[in-house]
Coordinates of C-alpha atoms in Angstrom, one line a residue:
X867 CA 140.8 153.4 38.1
X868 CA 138.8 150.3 37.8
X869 CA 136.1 150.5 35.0
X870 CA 132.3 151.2 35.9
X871 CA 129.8 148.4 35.5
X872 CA 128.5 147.8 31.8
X873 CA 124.7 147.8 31.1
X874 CA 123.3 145.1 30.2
X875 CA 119.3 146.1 29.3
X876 CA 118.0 147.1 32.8
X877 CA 120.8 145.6 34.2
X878 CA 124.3 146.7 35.3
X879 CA 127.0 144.7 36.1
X880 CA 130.9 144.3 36.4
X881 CA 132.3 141.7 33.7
X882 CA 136.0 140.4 32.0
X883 CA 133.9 140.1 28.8
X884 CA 131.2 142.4 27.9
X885 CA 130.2 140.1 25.2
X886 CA 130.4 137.3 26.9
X887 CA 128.3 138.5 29.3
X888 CA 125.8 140.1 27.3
X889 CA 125.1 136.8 25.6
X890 CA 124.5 135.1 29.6
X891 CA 122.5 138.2 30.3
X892 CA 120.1 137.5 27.0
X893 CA 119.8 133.7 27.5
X894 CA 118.5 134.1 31.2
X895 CA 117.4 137.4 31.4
X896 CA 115.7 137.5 27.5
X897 CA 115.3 134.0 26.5
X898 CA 114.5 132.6 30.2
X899 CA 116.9 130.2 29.8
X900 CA 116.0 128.2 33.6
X901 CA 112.1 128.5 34.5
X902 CA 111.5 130.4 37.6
X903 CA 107.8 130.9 37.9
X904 CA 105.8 130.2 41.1
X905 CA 108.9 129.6 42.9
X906 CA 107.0 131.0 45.8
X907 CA 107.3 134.1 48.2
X908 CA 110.7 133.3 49.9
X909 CA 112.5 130.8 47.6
X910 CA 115.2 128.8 48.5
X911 CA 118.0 129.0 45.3
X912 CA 121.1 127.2 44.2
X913 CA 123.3 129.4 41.8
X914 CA 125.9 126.0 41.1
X915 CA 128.3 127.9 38.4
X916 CA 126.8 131.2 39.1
X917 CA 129.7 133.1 36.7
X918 CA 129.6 136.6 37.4
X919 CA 125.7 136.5 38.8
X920 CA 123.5 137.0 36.0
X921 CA 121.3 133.9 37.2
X922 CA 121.4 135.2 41.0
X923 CA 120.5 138.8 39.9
X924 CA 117.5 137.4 37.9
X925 CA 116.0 135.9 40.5
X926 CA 116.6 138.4 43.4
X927 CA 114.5 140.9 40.4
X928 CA 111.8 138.6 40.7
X929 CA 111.8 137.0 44.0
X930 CA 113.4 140.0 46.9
X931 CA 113.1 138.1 49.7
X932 CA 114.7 134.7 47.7
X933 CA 117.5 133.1 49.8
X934 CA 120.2 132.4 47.5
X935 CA 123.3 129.8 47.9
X936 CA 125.9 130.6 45.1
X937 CA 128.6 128.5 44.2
X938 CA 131.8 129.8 41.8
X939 CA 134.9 128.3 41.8
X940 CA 137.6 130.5 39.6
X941 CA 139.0 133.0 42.1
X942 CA 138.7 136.0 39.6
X943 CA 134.9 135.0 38.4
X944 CA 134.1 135.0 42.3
X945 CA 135.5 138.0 42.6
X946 CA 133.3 139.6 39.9
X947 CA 130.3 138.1 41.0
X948 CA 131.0 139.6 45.0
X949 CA 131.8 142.8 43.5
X950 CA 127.9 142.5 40.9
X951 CA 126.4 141.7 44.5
X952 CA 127.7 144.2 46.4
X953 CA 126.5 146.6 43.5
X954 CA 123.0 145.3 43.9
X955 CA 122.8 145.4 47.8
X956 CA 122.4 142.0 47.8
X957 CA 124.3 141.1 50.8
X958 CA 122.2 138.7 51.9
X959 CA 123.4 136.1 49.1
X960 CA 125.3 133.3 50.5
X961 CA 128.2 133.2 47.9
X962 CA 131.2 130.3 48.2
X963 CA 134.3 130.2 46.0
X964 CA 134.5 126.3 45.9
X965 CA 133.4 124.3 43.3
X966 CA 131.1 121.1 43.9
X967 CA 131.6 117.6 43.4
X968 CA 130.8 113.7 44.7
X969 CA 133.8 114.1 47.5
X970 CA 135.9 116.8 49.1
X971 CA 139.1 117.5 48.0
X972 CA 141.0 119.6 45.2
X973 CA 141.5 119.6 41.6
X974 CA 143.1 121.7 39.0
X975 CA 140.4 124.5 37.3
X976 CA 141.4 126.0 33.7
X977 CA 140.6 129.3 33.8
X978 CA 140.0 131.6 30.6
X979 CA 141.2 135.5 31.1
X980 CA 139.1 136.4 28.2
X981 CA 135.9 133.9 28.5
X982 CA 135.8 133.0 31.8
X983 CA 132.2 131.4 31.6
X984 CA 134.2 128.4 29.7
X985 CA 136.5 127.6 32.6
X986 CA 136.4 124.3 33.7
X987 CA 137.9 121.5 36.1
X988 CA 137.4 118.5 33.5
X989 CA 139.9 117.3 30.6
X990 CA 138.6 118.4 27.2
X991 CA 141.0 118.6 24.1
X992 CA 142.2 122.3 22.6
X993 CA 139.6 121.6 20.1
X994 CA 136.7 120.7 21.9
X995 CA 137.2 123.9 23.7
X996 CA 137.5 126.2 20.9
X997 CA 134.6 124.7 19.0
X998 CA 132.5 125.8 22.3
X999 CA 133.7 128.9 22.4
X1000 CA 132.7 129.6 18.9
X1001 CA 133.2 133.4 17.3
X1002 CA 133.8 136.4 18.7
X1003 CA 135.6 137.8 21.9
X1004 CA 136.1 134.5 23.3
X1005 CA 137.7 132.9 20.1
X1006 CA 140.8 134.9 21.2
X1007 CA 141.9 132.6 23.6
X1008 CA 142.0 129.6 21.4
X1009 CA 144.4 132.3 19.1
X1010 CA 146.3 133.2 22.1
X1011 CA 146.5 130.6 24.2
X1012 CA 149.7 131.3 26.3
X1013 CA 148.7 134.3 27.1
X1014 CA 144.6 133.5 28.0
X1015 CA 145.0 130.4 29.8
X1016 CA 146.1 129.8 33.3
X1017 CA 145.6 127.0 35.8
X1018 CA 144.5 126.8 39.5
X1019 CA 144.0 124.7 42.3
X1020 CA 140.8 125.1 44.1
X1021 CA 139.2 123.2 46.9
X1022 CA 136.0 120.9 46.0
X1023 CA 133.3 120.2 48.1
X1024 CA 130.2 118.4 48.5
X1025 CA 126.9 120.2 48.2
X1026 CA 125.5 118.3 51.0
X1027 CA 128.5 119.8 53.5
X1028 CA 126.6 123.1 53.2
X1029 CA 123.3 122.0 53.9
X1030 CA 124.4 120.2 56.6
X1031 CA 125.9 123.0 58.6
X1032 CA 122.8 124.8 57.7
X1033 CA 119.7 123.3 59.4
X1034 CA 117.4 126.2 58.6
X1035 CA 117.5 124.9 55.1
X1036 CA 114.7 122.8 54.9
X1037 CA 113.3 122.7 51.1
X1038 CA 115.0 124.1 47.8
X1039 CA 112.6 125.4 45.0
X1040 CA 115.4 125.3 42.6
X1041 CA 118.9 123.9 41.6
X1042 CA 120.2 125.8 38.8
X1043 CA 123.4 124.1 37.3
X1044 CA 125.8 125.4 34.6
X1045 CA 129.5 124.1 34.9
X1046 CA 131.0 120.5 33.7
X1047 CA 131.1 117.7 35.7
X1048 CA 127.0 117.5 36.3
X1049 CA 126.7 113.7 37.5
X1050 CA 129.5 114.2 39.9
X1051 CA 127.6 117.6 41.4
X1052 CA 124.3 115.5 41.7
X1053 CA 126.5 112.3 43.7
X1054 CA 127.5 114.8 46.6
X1055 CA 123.8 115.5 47.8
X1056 CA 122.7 113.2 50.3
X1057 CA 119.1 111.2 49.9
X1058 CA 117.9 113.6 52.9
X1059 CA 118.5 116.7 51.0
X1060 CA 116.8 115.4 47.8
X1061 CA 114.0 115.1 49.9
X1062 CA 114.1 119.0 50.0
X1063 CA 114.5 119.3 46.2
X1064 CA 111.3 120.4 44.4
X1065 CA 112.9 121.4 40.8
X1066 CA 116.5 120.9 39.2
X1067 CA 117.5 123.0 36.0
X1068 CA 120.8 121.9 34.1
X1069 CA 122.5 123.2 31.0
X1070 CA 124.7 120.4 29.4
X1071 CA 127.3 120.7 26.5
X1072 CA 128.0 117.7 24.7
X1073 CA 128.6 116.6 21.1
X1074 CA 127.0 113.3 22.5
X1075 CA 123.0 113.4 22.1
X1076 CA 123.2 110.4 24.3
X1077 CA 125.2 112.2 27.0
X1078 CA 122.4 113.6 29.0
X1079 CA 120.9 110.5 28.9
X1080 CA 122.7 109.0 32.2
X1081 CA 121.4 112.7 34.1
X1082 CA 118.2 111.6 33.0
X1083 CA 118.4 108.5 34.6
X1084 CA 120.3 109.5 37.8
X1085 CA 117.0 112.1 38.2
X1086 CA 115.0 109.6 37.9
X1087 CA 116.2 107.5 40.2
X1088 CA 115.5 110.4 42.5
X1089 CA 111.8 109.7 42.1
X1090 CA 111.9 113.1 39.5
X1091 CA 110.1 113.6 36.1
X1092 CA 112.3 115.1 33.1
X1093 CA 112.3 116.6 30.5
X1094 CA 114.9 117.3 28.1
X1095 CA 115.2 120.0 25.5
X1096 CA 117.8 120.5 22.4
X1097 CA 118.6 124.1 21.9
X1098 CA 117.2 124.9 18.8
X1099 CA 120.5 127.3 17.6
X1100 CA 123.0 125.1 18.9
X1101 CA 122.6 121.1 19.0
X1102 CA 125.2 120.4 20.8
X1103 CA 123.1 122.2 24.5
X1104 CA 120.7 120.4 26.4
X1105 CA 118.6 121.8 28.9
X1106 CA 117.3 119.2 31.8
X1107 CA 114.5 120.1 33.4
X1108 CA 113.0 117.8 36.3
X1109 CA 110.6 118.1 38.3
X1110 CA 109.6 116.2 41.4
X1111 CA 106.9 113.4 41.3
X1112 CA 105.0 114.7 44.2
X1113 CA 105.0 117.8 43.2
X1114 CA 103.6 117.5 39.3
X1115 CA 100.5 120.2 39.5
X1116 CA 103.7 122.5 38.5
X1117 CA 103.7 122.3 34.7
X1118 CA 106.8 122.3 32.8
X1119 CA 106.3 126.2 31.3
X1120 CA 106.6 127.3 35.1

């Protein structure tokens, strides 16, 4: 018998890793991690790395009627995150198990049993990985790494594919962005669809301060303002925030 979803304050929700997810579920749900505010009635939302749906889940609580494109490539992550919206009676979610990039094709994603949110398509060493992962539940894979660890193929696409074969999509409040590979992800949308872009929120890991700096650039190249924060418990997390020129009257505590 499969086990019932955990509780995670108000929330519940199905996860590999209760602590794991109890961490994602303070940082956006807690901490408010991505700003949300004033997204309007009906917001249009890109989950890109949406995990197991913590993000999603926030921002269906605070915006109902919010239209939702969800992006998660590891097979058994998706399958968590179908089963959290299926929970939640959120059918109306538009959830895809690809992963985004600047061109179609397929590449190899390393997928952690225990810590799935670390699961990536890009090269890192052993001990880059382990140092991310830190203490607790998750430091178990670095100790048993046969066992943990298993790779995948899975199909890549580009972001503007989707909003291509969706017309109706004419503006996006928000693109929320949490996986590896963020400069590739922001390559595969067309100049027509960052017309439609109003605000872009992006978590980066790096032992590099300089590392968001080409982001940075890239948005601003995009005719975007940004602004990027250190986290104050961990210095190797940025968070990019940028904000369209033409729509500045938003301030950056929104």
């Amino acid at each position: 018998m499969a086990p019932p979803p955990a509780q995670f304050g108000d929330i519940a929700a199905y996860a590999h890793n209760i602590m794991e997810a109890e961490d994602v579920y303070n940082k956006v749900f807690g901490m408010g991690l991505y700003h949300s505010r004033d997204l309007g009635f009906v917001p249009t939302v890109i989950d890109i790395g949406a995990h197991i749906g913590m993000f999603t889940l926030y921002i269906k609580n605070k915006y109902p009627h919010a239209r939702i494109l969800a992006f998660e490539p590891a097979p058994q992550t998706f399958e968590t995150l179908s089963k959290n919206l299926d929970f939640h009676f959120h059918s109306d979610v538009e959830v895809h198990n690809v992963a985004l990039g600047s061109e179609e094709g397929t590449q190899t994603l390393t997928h952690f049993k225990l810590a799935p949110y670390y699961s990536t398509l890009y090269e890192k060493t052993w001990e880059e990985l382990c140092d991310l992962m830190g203490a607790g539940a998750a430091r178990q894979t670095c100790d048993h790494r046969d066992e943990n660890v298993s790779e995948v193929d899975v199909p890549v696409q580009r972001l503007s594919h989707f909003l291509h074969n969706d017309p109706s999509i004419t503006r996006i409040d928000l693109l929320k962005m949490n996986v590896d590979g963020e400069i590739d992800i922001l390559r595969g949308v067309d100049d027509e669809h960052w017309d439609m872009l109003r605000r872009v929120e992006i978590k980066v890991f790096s032992k590099d301060p300089e590392a968001p700096a080409e982001i940075e650039q890239f948005l601003r190249s995009k005719e975007f303002d940004v602004l990027i924060t250190e986290d104050d418990r961990d210095h190797d997390i940025f968070i990019i925030r940028a904000i369209r020129l033409d729509v500045q009257n938003s301030s950056w505590s929104e």
